[in-house]
Coordinates of C-alpha atoms in Angstrom, one line a residue:
Chain H
M895 CA -34.5 -24.4 23.9
A896 CA -33.9 -24.0 27.6
N897 CA -31.2 -26.5 27.6
T898 CA -30.1 -26.8 31.2
S899 CA -27.8 -29.7 30.6
T900 CA -25.5 -27.5 28.5
L901 CA -25.3 -25.0 31.3
A902 CA -24.2 -27.8 33.5
R903 CA -21.6 -28.8 31.0
G904 CA -20.5 -25.3 30.5
G905 CA -20.0 -25.1 34.2
G906 CA -17.9 -28.3 34.1
N907 CA -15.6 -26.6 31.6
P908 CA -14.2 -23.7 33.5
P909 CA -12.3 -21.3 31.4
A910 CA -8.5 -21.8 31.5
S911 CA -7.7 -18.2 32.3
G912 CA -9.0 -14.9 33.3
R913 CA -12.2 -13.7 34.8
P914 CA -15.2 -15.8 35.3
P915 CA -17.4 -15.9 32.1
T916 CA -20.4 -13.8 33.0
R917 CA -22.1 -14.7 29.8
S918 CA -21.9 -18.5 29.9
R919 CA -24.9 -18.4 32.2
R920 CA -27.0 -16.9 29.5
R921 CA -29.0 -19.2 27.4
T922 CA -28.4 -19.4 23.7
K923 CA -31.0 -17.9 21.5
A924 CA -32.1 -19.6 18.4
S925 CA -28.7 -20.9 17.4
G926 CA -29.3 -24.1 19.2
M927 CA -25.7 -24.3 20.2
P928 CA -24.6 -24.5 23.8
E929 CA -22.7 -21.5 24.7
W930 CA -19.4 -23.1 25.5
V931 CA -19.2 -24.8 22.1
I932 CA -19.4 -21.5 20.1
P933 CA -15.8 -20.4 20.3
Y934 CA -14.5 -23.8 19.3
V935 CA -16.8 -23.9 16.3
L936 CA -15.6 -20.4 15.3
L937 CA -12.0 -21.6 15.6
I938 CA -12.4 -24.7 13.5
P939 CA -11.5 -23.3 10.1
G940 CA -8.6 -21.3 11.4
L941 CA -7.3 -24.2 13.4
L942 CA -7.5 -26.5 10.4
V943 CA -5.5 -24.1 8.3
I944 CA -2.9 -23.5 10.9
A945 CA -2.5 -27.2 11.7
G946 CA -2.6 -28.4 8.1
L947 CA -0.5 -25.7 6.4
L948 CA 1.9 -24.6 9.1
L949 CA 2.2 -27.1 12.0
Y950 CA 2.1 -30.3 10.2
P951 CA 4.5 -29.2 7.5
T952 CA 6.9 -28.1 10.2
I953 CA 6.9 -31.6 11.6
Q954 CA 7.3 -33.0 8.1
M955 CA 10.2 -30.7 7.6
V956 CA 12.0 -31.9 10.7
I957 CA 11.4 -35.6 9.7
M958 CA 12.6 -35.0 6.2
S959 CA 15.8 -33.4 7.4
F960 CA 16.7 -36.9 8.6
Q961 CA 15.8 -38.6 5.3
K962 CA 17.0 -38.8 1.8
V963 CA 14.4 -37.2 -0.4
G964 CA 15.4 -37.1 -4.1
L965 CA 13.7 -37.4 -7.4
R966 CA 12.6 -41.0 -6.8
Q967 CA 11.1 -40.1 -3.5
I968 CA 9.2 -37.2 -5.0
R969 CA 7.7 -39.6 -7.5
G970 CA 6.4 -41.7 -4.6
V971 CA 9.1 -44.1 -3.4
P972 CA 9.0 -44.0 0.4
A973 CA 11.9 -42.0 1.8
E974 CA 14.6 -43.8 3.7
S975 CA 16.1 -42.5 6.9
V976 CA 19.7 -41.5 6.7
G977 CA 20.2 -40.4 10.3
T978 CA 22.0 -37.1 10.7
E979 CA 23.8 -37.4 7.4
N980 CA 22.1 -34.4 5.9
Y981 CA 23.2 -32.3 8.8
T982 CA 26.8 -33.5 8.8
Q983 CA 26.9 -32.9 5.1
I984 CA 25.7 -29.3 5.3
F985 CA 27.9 -28.5 8.2
E986 CA 30.9 -29.7 6.2
S987 CA 29.9 -27.6 3.2
E988 CA 31.5 -24.2 2.8
I989 CA 28.4 -22.8 1.2
F990 CA 26.5 -23.4 4.4
W991 CA 28.9 -21.4 6.5
S992 CA 29.1 -18.5 3.9
S993 CA 25.3 -18.6 3.7
L994 CA 25.0 -18.4 7.5
R995 CA 27.5 -15.5 7.6
N996 CA 25.6 -13.7 4.8
T997 CA 22.3 -14.2 6.6
V998 CA 23.4 -13.0 9.9
T999 CA 25.6 -10.1 8.7
F1000 CA 22.9 -8.9 6.4
A1001 CA 20.3 -9.0 9.1
V1002 CA 22.4 -7.2 11.7
V1003 CA 23.5 -4.4 9.3
T1004 CA 20.1 -3.9 7.7
V1005 CA 18.2 -4.0 11.0
A1006 CA 20.5 -1.4 12.5
L1007 CA 20.4 0.9 9.4
T1008 CA 16.7 0.6 9.0
L1009 CA 16.0 1.4 12.7
I1010 CA 18.4 4.4 12.7
L1011 CA 17.1 5.9 9.5
G1012 CA 13.5 5.1 10.3
T1013 CA 13.8 6.7 13.8
A1014 CA 15.5 9.8 12.4
V1015 CA 12.8 10.2 9.8
G1016 CA 10.0 9.5 12.3
T1017 CA 11.4 12.2 14.6
L1018 CA 11.7 14.6 11.7
L1019 CA 8.1 13.9 10.6
N1020 CA 6.9 14.7 14.1
R1021 CA 8.4 18.2 13.9
L1022 CA 7.2 19.0 10.4
S1023 CA 4.0 21.0 9.8
R1024 CA 0.9 18.9 9.2
K1025 CA 0.9 19.5 5.4
M1026 CA 4.6 18.9 5.0
S1027 CA 4.4 15.8 7.1
T1028 CA 1.6 14.3 5.0
F1029 CA 3.6 15.1 1.9
V1030 CA 6.6 13.2 3.1
V1031 CA 4.5 10.3 4.5
V1032 CA 2.9 9.8 1.1
G1033 CA 6.3 9.8 -0.5
I1034 CA 7.8 7.2 1.8
M1035 CA 4.7 5.2 1.6
S1036 CA 5.1 4.8 -2.1
A1037 CA 8.6 3.3 -1.4
W1038 CA 7.2 0.9 1.2
A1039 CA 4.4 -0.2 -1.2
V1040 CA 6.7 -1.4 -4.0
P1041 CA 6.5 -5.2 -4.2
P1042 CA 9.7 -6.9 -3.2
V1043 CA 10.3 -8.3 -6.7
A1044 CA 9.8 -4.9 -8.2
Q1045 CA 12.2 -3.5 -5.5
G1046 CA 14.8 -5.9 -6.8
V1047 CA 14.1 -5.0 -10.4
I1048 CA 14.4 -1.2 -9.6
W1049 CA 17.7 -1.5 -7.8
R1050 CA 19.2 -3.9 -10.3
W1051 CA 18.4 -1.2 -12.8
L1052 CA 19.8 1.7 -10.8
F1053 CA 23.0 -0.3 -10.2
D1054 CA 23.2 -1.5 -13.8
A1055 CA 26.8 -1.7 -15.0
D1056 CA 26.4 0.2 -18.3
A1057 CA 23.3 2.4 -18.1
G1058 CA 22.8 2.5 -14.3
I1059 CA 22.4 5.8 -12.7
I1060 CA 24.6 4.9 -9.7
N1061 CA 27.7 4.5 -11.8
W1062 CA 26.8 7.8 -13.6
A1063 CA 26.5 9.5 -10.2
L1064 CA 29.7 8.1 -8.9
N1065 CA 31.5 9.4 -12.0
L1066 CA 30.3 12.9 -11.1
L1067 CA 32.3 12.9 -8.0
P1068 CA 35.5 14.9 -8.3
D1069 CA 38.3 12.5 -9.2
W1070 CA 40.4 13.2 -6.1
F1071 CA 37.5 12.6 -3.8
S1072 CA 36.5 9.4 -5.5
E1073 CA 40.2 8.3 -5.4
L1074 CA 40.3 9.1 -1.7
L1075 CA 37.1 7.3 -0.8
F1076 CA 37.2 4.3 -3.1
G1077 CA 40.7 4.3 -4.6
R1078 CA 39.4 4.8 -8.1
S1079 CA 37.7 7.4 -10.2
D1080 CA 36.2 5.7 -13.2
W1081 CA 33.0 3.8 -12.5
T1082 CA 31.8 3.3 -16.1
G1083 CA 30.8 -0.3 -16.6
E1084 CA 31.3 -1.3 -12.9
P1085 CA 29.4 -4.5 -12.5
W1086 CA 27.8 -4.5 -9.0
L1087 CA 26.0 -7.7 -9.2
N1088 CA 28.7 -10.2 -9.9
D1089 CA 30.4 -10.4 -6.6
A1090 CA 28.8 -11.5 -3.3
F1091 CA 30.0 -8.5 -1.4
T1092 CA 28.7 -5.9 -3.7
I1093 CA 25.4 -7.9 -4.3
Y1094 CA 24.9 -7.5 -0.5
L1095 CA 25.7 -3.8 -0.6
V1096 CA 23.0 -3.3 -3.2
L1097 CA 20.6 -5.6 -1.3
I1098 CA 21.2 -3.6 1.9
V1099 CA 20.5 -0.3 0.2
C1100 CA 17.4 -1.8 -1.5
V1101 CA 15.9 -3.3 1.7
V1102 CA 16.7 -0.3 3.9
W1103 CA 15.1 1.9 1.3
A1104 CA 11.9 -0.2 1.2
S1105 CA 11.6 -0.8 5.0
F1106 CA 12.6 2.4 6.7
P1107 CA 9.1 4.0 5.9
F1108 CA 7.4 1.5 8.1
I1109 CA 9.7 2.2 11.0
A1110 CA 9.4 5.9 10.5
V1111 CA 5.6 5.9 10.5
S1112 CA 5.5 3.6 13.5
V1113 CA 7.9 5.8 15.4
L1114 CA 5.8 8.9 14.4
A1115 CA 2.7 7.2 15.8
G1116 CA 4.6 6.5 19.0
L1117 CA 5.9 10.0 19.3
K1118 CA 2.4 11.4 19.0
G1119 CA 1.5 9.6 22.1
I1120 CA 4.2 11.3 24.2
P1121 CA 2.9 14.3 26.1
A1122 CA 4.3 17.6 24.9
E1123 CA 4.8 18.8 28.4
L1124 CA 7.7 16.3 28.9
Y1125 CA 9.6 18.0 26.0
E1126 CA 8.7 21.4 27.3
A1127 CA 10.1 20.5 30.7
A1128 CA 13.3 19.1 29.2
R1129 CA 13.7 22.3 27.2
V1130 CA 13.2 24.5 30.2
D1131 CA 15.9 22.5 32.0
G1132 CA 18.2 23.2 29.1
S1133 CA 18.4 19.7 27.7
G1134 CA 19.9 19.3 24.2
A1135 CA 18.3 17.5 21.3
W1136 CA 20.3 14.3 21.7
R1137 CA 19.9 14.2 25.4
T1138 CA 16.1 14.8 25.2
F1139 CA 16.0 11.9 22.7
R1140 CA 18.0 9.6 24.9
T1141 CA 16.3 10.4 28.2
I1142 CA 12.7 10.9 27.1
T1143 CA 12.0 9.6 23.6
L1144 CA 13.9 6.4 23.8
P1145 CA 12.7 5.1 27.1
L1146 CA 9.1 6.0 26.3
L1147 CA 9.2 4.4 22.9
R1148 CA 10.9 1.2 24.2
P1149 CA 8.0 -1.1 23.6
V1150 CA 7.6 0.2 20.1
F1151 CA 11.3 -0.2 19.4
A1152 CA 11.2 -3.7 20.8
V1153 CA 8.5 -4.7 18.4
L1154 CA 10.0 -3.0 15.4
T1155 CA 13.4 -4.6 16.1
I1156 CA 11.9 -8.1 16.2
L1157 CA 9.7 -7.5 13.1
S1158 CA 12.8 -6.3 11.2
I1159 CA 14.8 -9.2 12.3
I1160 CA 12.2 -11.7 11.2
W1161 CA 11.8 -10.0 7.8
N1162 CA 15.5 -9.5 7.2
F1163 CA 16.6 -13.0 8.3
K1164 CA 14.7 -14.7 5.5
V1165 CA 15.0 -12.1 2.7
F1166 CA 14.4 -13.9 -0.6
S1167 CA 12.6 -12.1 -3.4
Q1168 CA 15.0 -9.1 -3.6
L1169 CA 18.1 -11.3 -3.4
Y1170 CA 16.6 -13.6 -6.1
V1171 CA 16.1 -10.8 -8.5
L1172 CA 19.4 -9.1 -7.8
M1173 CA 21.5 -12.2 -8.4
G1174 CA 19.2 -13.5 -11.1
G1175 CA 18.1 -16.7 -9.6
P1176 CA 20.1 -19.1 -7.4
N1177 CA 23.3 -19.1 -9.4
N1178 CA 26.0 -17.3 -7.4
R1179 CA 26.7 -19.7 -4.6
E1180 CA 28.9 -17.3 -2.6
A1181 CA 26.0 -14.9 -2.4
F1182 CA 23.5 -17.4 -1.0
N1183 CA 21.8 -16.8 2.3
L1184 CA 20.1 -19.7 4.2
S1185 CA 16.7 -19.3 2.4
M1186 CA 18.3 -19.3 -1.0
F1187 CA 20.6 -22.2 -0.1
S1188 CA 17.7 -24.3 1.1
F1189 CA 15.8 -23.4 -2.0
A1190 CA 18.7 -24.2 -4.3
E1191 CA 19.4 -27.6 -2.7
A1192 CA 15.8 -28.7 -2.8
F1193 CA 14.7 -27.4 -6.2
R1194 CA 17.7 -27.3 -8.5
S1195 CA 18.4 -30.6 -10.1
P1196 CA 19.2 -33.0 -8.8
P1197 CA 16.8 -32.2 -6.0
K1198 CA 18.1 -32.8 -2.5
M1199 CA 15.1 -32.1 -0.4
G1200 CA 16.5 -33.8 2.7
S1201 CA 19.4 -31.4 3.0
G1202 CA 17.2 -28.5 1.9
A1203 CA 15.0 -29.4 4.9
A1204 CA 18.0 -29.6 7.2
I1205 CA 19.0 -26.1 6.2
A1206 CA 15.4 -24.9 6.7
V1207 CA 15.5 -26.4 10.2
V1208 CA 18.6 -24.5 11.0
L1209 CA 17.1 -21.3 9.8
T1210 CA 13.9 -21.9 11.8
L1211 CA 15.8 -22.6 14.9
L1212 CA 17.9 -19.5 14.5
L1213 CA 14.8 -17.4 14.1
L1214 CA 13.0 -19.0 17.0
V1215 CA 16.0 -18.5 19.3
V1216 CA 16.3 -14.8 18.3
T1217 CA 12.6 -14.2 18.7
A1218 CA 12.0 -16.4 21.7
F1219 CA 12.7 -13.5 24.0
Y1220 CA 10.1 -11.4 22.3
V1221 CA 7.4 -14.1 22.4
R1222 CA 8.1 -14.7 26.1
Q1223 CA 7.8 -11.0 26.7
I1224 CA 4.4 -10.8 25.1
V1225 CA 3.1 -13.9 26.8
K1226 CA 4.3 -12.6 30.1
T1227 CA 3.3 -9.0 30.0
E1228 CA 0.0 -9.0 28.1
E1229 CA -3.2 -10.3 29.4
M1230 CA -4.0 -12.1 26.2
Chain M
M682 CA 10.9 42.1 10.1
T683 CA 12.4 38.7 10.7
T684 CA 15.4 39.0 8.5
S685 CA 17.0 41.9 10.3
L686 CA 18.5 40.3 13.4
T687 CA 20.7 37.3 14.0
G688 CA 22.2 35.8 10.9
G689 CA 24.2 32.8 11.8
K690 CA 24.0 29.3 13.2
P691 CA 20.8 28.0 11.7
D692 CA 21.7 24.4 12.2
A693 CA 23.0 24.1 15.7
S694 CA 20.4 26.3 17.2
T695 CA 17.3 25.1 15.5
R696 CA 17.9 21.4 16.1
N697 CA 17.8 21.9 19.9
R698 CA 14.4 23.4 20.1
P699 CA 11.0 21.8 19.4
A700 CA 8.8 24.8 18.9
A701 CA 8.9 28.2 20.5
S702 CA 11.5 30.7 21.6
G703 CA 15.0 30.2 22.8
G704 CA 17.5 33.0 22.6
M705 CA 17.9 36.1 20.5
D706 CA 15.2 36.6 17.9
P707 CA 12.8 33.7 18.3
R708 CA 11.1 34.4 14.9
T709 CA 14.3 34.2 12.9
R710 CA 15.5 31.2 14.6
K711 CA 12.1 29.6 14.2
R712 CA 11.9 30.3 10.5
L713 CA 15.4 29.0 9.9
G714 CA 14.6 25.9 11.8
V715 CA 11.5 25.4 9.7
I716 CA 13.5 25.8 6.6
A717 CA 16.1 23.2 7.8
L718 CA 13.4 20.8 8.7
N719 CA 11.5 21.2 5.5
T720 CA 14.7 20.7 3.5
A721 CA 15.4 17.5 5.3
G722 CA 11.8 16.4 4.6
V723 CA 12.2 17.1 0.9
L724 CA 15.4 15.1 0.8
V725 CA 13.7 12.1 2.5
F726 CA 10.8 12.5 0.0
L727 CA 13.2 12.4 -2.9
F728 CA 15.2 9.5 -1.6
A729 CA 12.0 7.5 -1.2
T730 CA 10.3 8.4 -4.4
F731 CA 13.2 8.7 -6.9
P732 CA 13.6 4.9 -7.5
V733 CA 9.8 4.6 -8.0
Y734 CA 9.8 7.6 -10.3
W735 CA 12.8 6.1 -12.2
M736 CA 10.9 2.8 -12.7
V737 CA 7.9 4.6 -14.1
S738 CA 9.9 7.0 -16.3
T739 CA 12.0 4.2 -17.7
A740 CA 8.9 2.4 -18.7
F741 CA 8.0 5.4 -20.9
K742 CA 11.4 6.3 -22.3
T743 CA 12.6 5.4 -25.7
N744 CA 15.4 2.8 -25.9
D745 CA 17.8 5.5 -26.9
Q746 CA 17.2 7.3 -23.7
I747 CA 17.2 4.2 -21.6
F748 CA 20.5 2.7 -22.8
T749 CA 22.7 5.7 -22.3
T750 CA 25.4 6.7 -19.9
D751 CA 23.8 10.1 -19.6
F752 CA 21.3 11.1 -16.9
I753 CA 18.0 12.0 -18.4
P754 CA 15.8 13.0 -15.5
I755 CA 12.7 13.7 -17.6
P756 CA 12.1 11.8 -20.8
T757 CA 12.1 14.3 -23.7
E758 CA 10.2 11.8 -25.8
I759 CA 7.5 9.6 -24.3
T760 CA 6.7 6.2 -25.9
F761 CA 4.1 3.6 -25.2
D762 CA 6.0 0.9 -27.0
H763 CA 7.2 -0.9 -23.9
L764 CA 3.7 -1.0 -22.4
D765 CA 2.3 -2.1 -25.7
R766 CA 4.9 -4.8 -26.0
V767 CA 4.3 -6.3 -22.6
L768 CA 0.5 -6.3 -23.2
T769 CA 0.5 -7.9 -26.6
E770 CA 3.7 -9.8 -27.0
G771 CA 4.2 -10.3 -23.3
V772 CA 6.9 -12.6 -21.9
A773 CA 7.3 -16.3 -21.6
G774 CA 4.6 -16.8 -24.2
N775 CA 1.7 -14.9 -22.7
S776 CA 0.6 -11.3 -22.5
I777 CA 1.2 -9.7 -19.2
W778 CA -2.6 -9.5 -18.7
V779 CA -2.6 -13.3 -18.1
Y780 CA -0.1 -12.9 -15.2
M781 CA -2.0 -9.9 -13.8
R782 CA -5.2 -11.9 -13.9
N783 CA -3.5 -14.9 -12.2
S784 CA -2.1 -12.7 -9.5
A785 CA -5.5 -11.1 -9.0
I786 CA -7.2 -14.5 -8.7
V787 CA -4.7 -15.7 -6.2
A788 CA -4.8 -12.5 -4.1
L789 CA -8.6 -12.1 -4.1
G790 CA -9.1 -15.8 -3.4
T791 CA -6.7 -15.6 -0.5
V792 CA -8.5 -12.5 0.8
L793 CA -12.0 -14.0 0.5
I794 CA -11.2 -17.2 2.3
G795 CA -8.8 -15.6 4.7
A796 CA -11.2 -12.8 5.8
V797 CA -13.9 -15.2 6.7
F798 CA -11.6 -17.5 8.7
A799 CA -9.8 -14.7 10.4
L800 CA -13.1 -13.0 11.4
L801 CA -14.5 -16.2 12.9
A802 CA -11.3 -16.9 14.9
A803 CA -10.8 -13.3 15.9
T804 CA -14.3 -13.2 17.3
A805 CA -13.7 -16.4 19.2
I806 CA -10.6 -15.0 20.8
A807 CA -11.8 -11.5 21.5
R808 CA -15.3 -12.4 22.7
F809 CA -15.0 -15.6 24.6
R810 CA -12.9 -17.1 27.4
F811 CA -12.5 -20.7 26.8
R812 CA -10.2 -23.6 27.6
G813 CA -7.2 -23.6 25.3
R814 CA -7.5 -20.0 24.4
T815 CA -4.1 -19.0 25.7
S816 CA -2.5 -22.0 24.0
F817 CA -4.1 -21.0 20.8
L818 CA -2.7 -17.4 21.1
I819 CA 0.7 -18.6 21.9
T820 CA 0.6 -21.0 18.9
L821 CA -0.5 -18.1 16.7
L822 CA 2.5 -16.1 17.9
I823 CA 5.1 -18.9 17.4
V824 CA 3.7 -20.0 14.1
Q825 CA 4.4 -16.5 12.8
M826 CA 8.1 -17.0 13.6
I827 CA 8.4 -20.0 11.4
P828 CA 9.8 -18.7 8.1
A829 CA 7.6 -19.6 5.1
E830 CA 10.7 -20.4 3.2
A831 CA 11.3 -23.3 5.6
L832 CA 7.9 -24.8 4.9
L833 CA 8.5 -24.7 1.1
I834 CA 9.7 -28.3 0.8
P835 CA 7.0 -30.1 2.7
L836 CA 4.2 -27.9 1.3
F837 CA 5.5 -28.5 -2.2
L838 CA 5.3 -32.3 -1.7
N839 CA 1.8 -32.0 -0.1
V840 CA 0.4 -29.9 -2.8
R841 CA 1.7 -32.4 -5.4
R842 CA 0.1 -35.2 -3.5
L843 CA -3.2 -33.4 -3.3
G844 CA -3.2 -32.9 -7.0
L845 CA -3.1 -29.1 -6.7
Y846 CA 0.3 -28.7 -8.4
D847 CA 0.2 -26.2 -11.2
Q848 CA -3.2 -24.9 -10.1
L849 CA -4.0 -21.5 -8.9
L850 CA -6.1 -23.0 -6.2
G851 CA -3.0 -24.6 -4.7
L852 CA -1.4 -21.2 -4.5
I853 CA -4.6 -19.7 -2.9
V854 CA -4.5 -22.4 -0.2
I855 CA -0.9 -21.8 0.6
N856 CA -1.4 -18.1 0.8
V857 CA -4.3 -18.4 3.1
G858 CA -1.9 -20.4 5.4
L859 CA 0.8 -17.8 5.1
T860 CA -1.5 -14.8 5.9
L861 CA -4.0 -16.2 8.4
P862 CA -2.0 -16.2 11.6
F863 CA -1.2 -12.5 11.3
G864 CA -4.7 -11.8 10.0
I865 CA -6.2 -13.3 13.2
W866 CA -3.7 -11.5 15.4
M867 CA -4.4 -8.2 13.8
L868 CA -8.2 -8.5 13.6
R869 CA -8.7 -9.5 17.2
T870 CA -7.6 -6.1 18.4
F871 CA -10.4 -4.6 16.1
V872 CA -13.0 -7.0 17.5
A873 CA -11.9 -6.3 21.0
A874 CA -12.2 -2.6 20.4
V875 CA -16.0 -2.9 19.8
P876 CA -17.7 -2.3 23.1
K877 CA -19.4 -5.4 24.4
S878 CA -22.3 -3.4 25.8
L879 CA -23.5 -2.9 22.2
E880 CA -23.9 -6.5 21.7
E881 CA -25.5 -7.0 25.1
A882 CA -28.0 -4.4 24.3
A883 CA -28.9 -6.3 21.2
W884 CA -29.3 -9.5 23.1
I885 CA -31.6 -7.8 25.6
D886 CA -33.7 -6.6 22.8
G887 CA -34.0 -10.2 21.8
A888 CA -31.7 -10.5 18.9
S889 CA -30.1 -13.9 18.3
R890 CA -26.4 -14.4 18.4
F891 CA -26.1 -14.5 14.7
T892 CA -28.2 -11.4 14.2
T893 CA -26.1 -9.6 16.8
F894 CA -23.0 -10.6 14.9
R895 CA -24.4 -9.5 11.6
K896 CA -26.1 -6.3 12.6
V897 CA -23.9 -5.0 15.4
L898 CA -20.4 -6.5 15.5
F899 CA -19.8 -7.0 11.8
P900 CA -20.5 -3.4 10.7
L901 CA -18.2 -2.1 13.4
V902 CA -15.4 -4.4 12.7
A903 CA -15.7 -3.9 8.9
P904 CA -12.9 -1.2 8.7
G905 CA -10.6 -3.5 10.5
L906 CA -11.5 -6.3 8.2
V907 CA -10.7 -4.2 5.2
A908 CA -7.3 -3.4 6.6
T909 CA -6.6 -7.0 7.4
S910 CA -7.8 -8.1 4.0
I911 CA -5.6 -5.6 2.2
F912 CA -2.7 -6.8 4.2
S913 CA -3.4 -10.4 3.0
F914 CA -4.0 -9.2 -0.5
I915 CA -0.6 -7.5 -0.7
T916 CA 1.2 -10.5 0.8
A917 CA -0.4 -12.8 -1.7
W918 CA 0.1 -10.4 -4.6
N919 CA 3.8 -10.1 -3.8
E920 CA 4.5 -13.7 -3.0
L921 CA 7.3 -15.1 -5.2
I922 CA 8.8 -18.3 -3.8
F923 CA 5.8 -20.6 -3.7
A924 CA 4.5 -19.3 -7.1
L925 CA 8.0 -20.1 -8.4
I926 CA 7.9 -23.8 -7.5
L927 CA 4.2 -24.6 -7.6
M928 CA 3.4 -23.4 -11.1
S929 CA 5.2 -25.1 -14.0
D930 CA 3.0 -24.0 -17.0
S931 CA 3.7 -20.5 -18.0
S932 CA 0.0 -19.7 -18.4
G933 CA -0.3 -20.1 -14.6
Y934 CA 2.5 -17.8 -13.6
T935 CA 1.8 -14.9 -11.3
M936 CA 3.4 -11.4 -11.9
P937 CA 6.4 -11.9 -9.6
V938 CA 7.4 -15.1 -11.4
A939 CA 6.7 -13.6 -14.9
L940 CA 8.9 -10.6 -14.2
Q941 CA 11.9 -12.9 -13.8
F942 CA 11.6 -13.9 -17.5
F943 CA 12.4 -10.4 -18.7
F944 CA 16.0 -11.0 -17.6
G945 CA 18.4 -13.0 -19.6
Q946 CA 17.0 -13.6 -23.0
R947 CA 19.4 -11.6 -25.2
G948 CA 20.1 -9.0 -22.6
T949 CA 17.6 -7.3 -20.4
D950 CA 14.7 -5.4 -22.0
W951 CA 14.7 -2.7 -19.3
G952 CA 11.8 -0.8 -20.9
A953 CA 9.6 -3.8 -20.9
I954 CA 10.5 -5.0 -17.4
M955 CA 9.9 -1.5 -16.0
A956 CA 6.5 -1.4 -17.7
G957 CA 5.7 -4.8 -16.1
S958 CA 6.9 -3.7 -12.7
T959 CA 4.9 -0.5 -12.9
M960 CA 1.8 -2.5 -13.7
M961 CA 2.4 -4.8 -10.8
T962 CA 3.2 -1.9 -8.4
I963 CA 0.2 0.3 -9.1
P964 CA -2.5 -1.8 -7.3
V965 CA -0.4 -2.1 -4.2
V966 CA 0.4 1.6 -4.0
V967 CA -3.3 2.5 -4.3
F968 CA -4.2 0.1 -1.5
F969 CA -1.3 1.3 0.6
L970 CA -2.4 4.9 0.4
L971 CA -6.0 3.9 1.1
V972 CA -5.4 2.1 4.4
Q973 CA -2.0 3.5 5.3
R974 CA -2.9 4.8 8.8
R975 CA -4.9 1.8 9.9
M976 CA -2.3 -0.6 8.7
V977 CA 0.5 0.9 10.7
S978 CA -1.6 1.0 13.8
G979 CA -2.8 -2.6 13.1
L980 CA 0.8 -3.9 12.6
V981 CA 2.1 -2.2 15.7
A982 CA -0.9 -2.8 17.9
G983 CA -1.2 -6.4 16.7
A984 CA 2.3 -6.9 17.8
V985 CA 2.5 -4.9 20.9
K986 CA -0.8 -5.2 22.7
G987 CA -2.5 -8.3 23.9

């Protein structure tokens, strides 16, 4: 088993990064595998999955976005190239621009609201007693745990036109107040889920409700790591709550906030399940976002998978641009 | 004794101070502060749990109490009709058990395959320095930025070509792909947290690599593996869009797809859909509460630390 030739080969394959491998000098025991091969063998299944299910389809998606892929092609006729026709077509379509607007607006508003509410609750949790904090954490966890489809179902029910509790609650408001705020006082039978704007209002409430717990718990975890002396010192110096938050909490939690922001952006950019339930399938074209638009183009008859793929490419590029900064940050700052 | 002094300004004064004294009567102020904080806590609790409660309570209300413009906070009459209906009559031609079973098969299949693959890859990354390691890590990171919705079309065609269309196995394979990059990313921090010296001690005692892995590394990484697995389970359990397009026969639907069929046909049967949603939600809530701490630290650490 003393396979000296593998040692030589191992030496011929210096590691790409980092410290010298102290262990590669050691002989393998019983496994019969030269040391340097082991990590590659361990990686094979994972690599196959990532290459076959994620990287290769990405390339296919890009290629398909330049092809006409309809019913005949799905049945096996080779796809023909149409140049950039799919792209010119979607850029000329109004639905694309309204989808893009819906996607971006929804993401920006939801990310902002989730972060604000989540941070506020996280800060609150940090100041509650242990028992009370556990109680609240268990509560918000149960909101976070609800599957996206069920979230959609719940909020569709809460905002139901006839028997929904939101309309009931709005009717409770004093008439003058309701008039003042919304210009109306009778909410009975108000259909929330017919119009794109109100669909997105409900969607925002739904997604913020379901995702603020994660932010809150993460912020709480971050706060626990900040030494109490800092706050003590700030208090002694007469710093107010807001100022303490701005000058101590915020800077120290910056890495946490960076991650949370990016994760929220990724999640909210491609929201699908909740929207699908709230609008009852891909029917209301004005309320499409890019995911839904791509889905509808590709899978509603007649299937236009080529333009579906083109929309998907646009969505992917958008996400990559938005998150590129974050990826670079991680690659740069972390010894990986 | 605390009530005697200083009445006013509970809000403004309490918010400014973390714990101890400040001005006039520290105890009063402190107590008022605690009351304000706890009130806020209760409000947050209610905001988070009320919709969930509303789902569950609607599932057990009679139709009279469901379809009303009144607010009935606690059902005065409890019925199991809706639950019974979704279990026997079901929706789209099958009992809800069929869909629960399908969802469970997909989620468990994903976890079993995914856990093994993730553990192998995470060990490679956390325990070895090798050529291509950094590139692999960067790939892992970038791949997570590609929205699954974008891969829908090519994956749909590939699955058809491979003859996995309309089969739960196809869904399992897809879900392994969707969950693996994050699984590896999360698990490697757990592997890295196990001190190397333990394994080295085992080697010195003459254990083989495999024995070391099985007897030393594996037991110590097991909690992390559980957390990662549950994350994958939940992702696969909740997955809607691929299940929507890859399963055409209703006996192969998963829960998220099946729930869609409650809408539409002669109005929405809210009692039934809430019963179905409740059944779908329970396993996830249980898992969440089980691994809540670890999952948060895993998500954040996985994303923050190298």
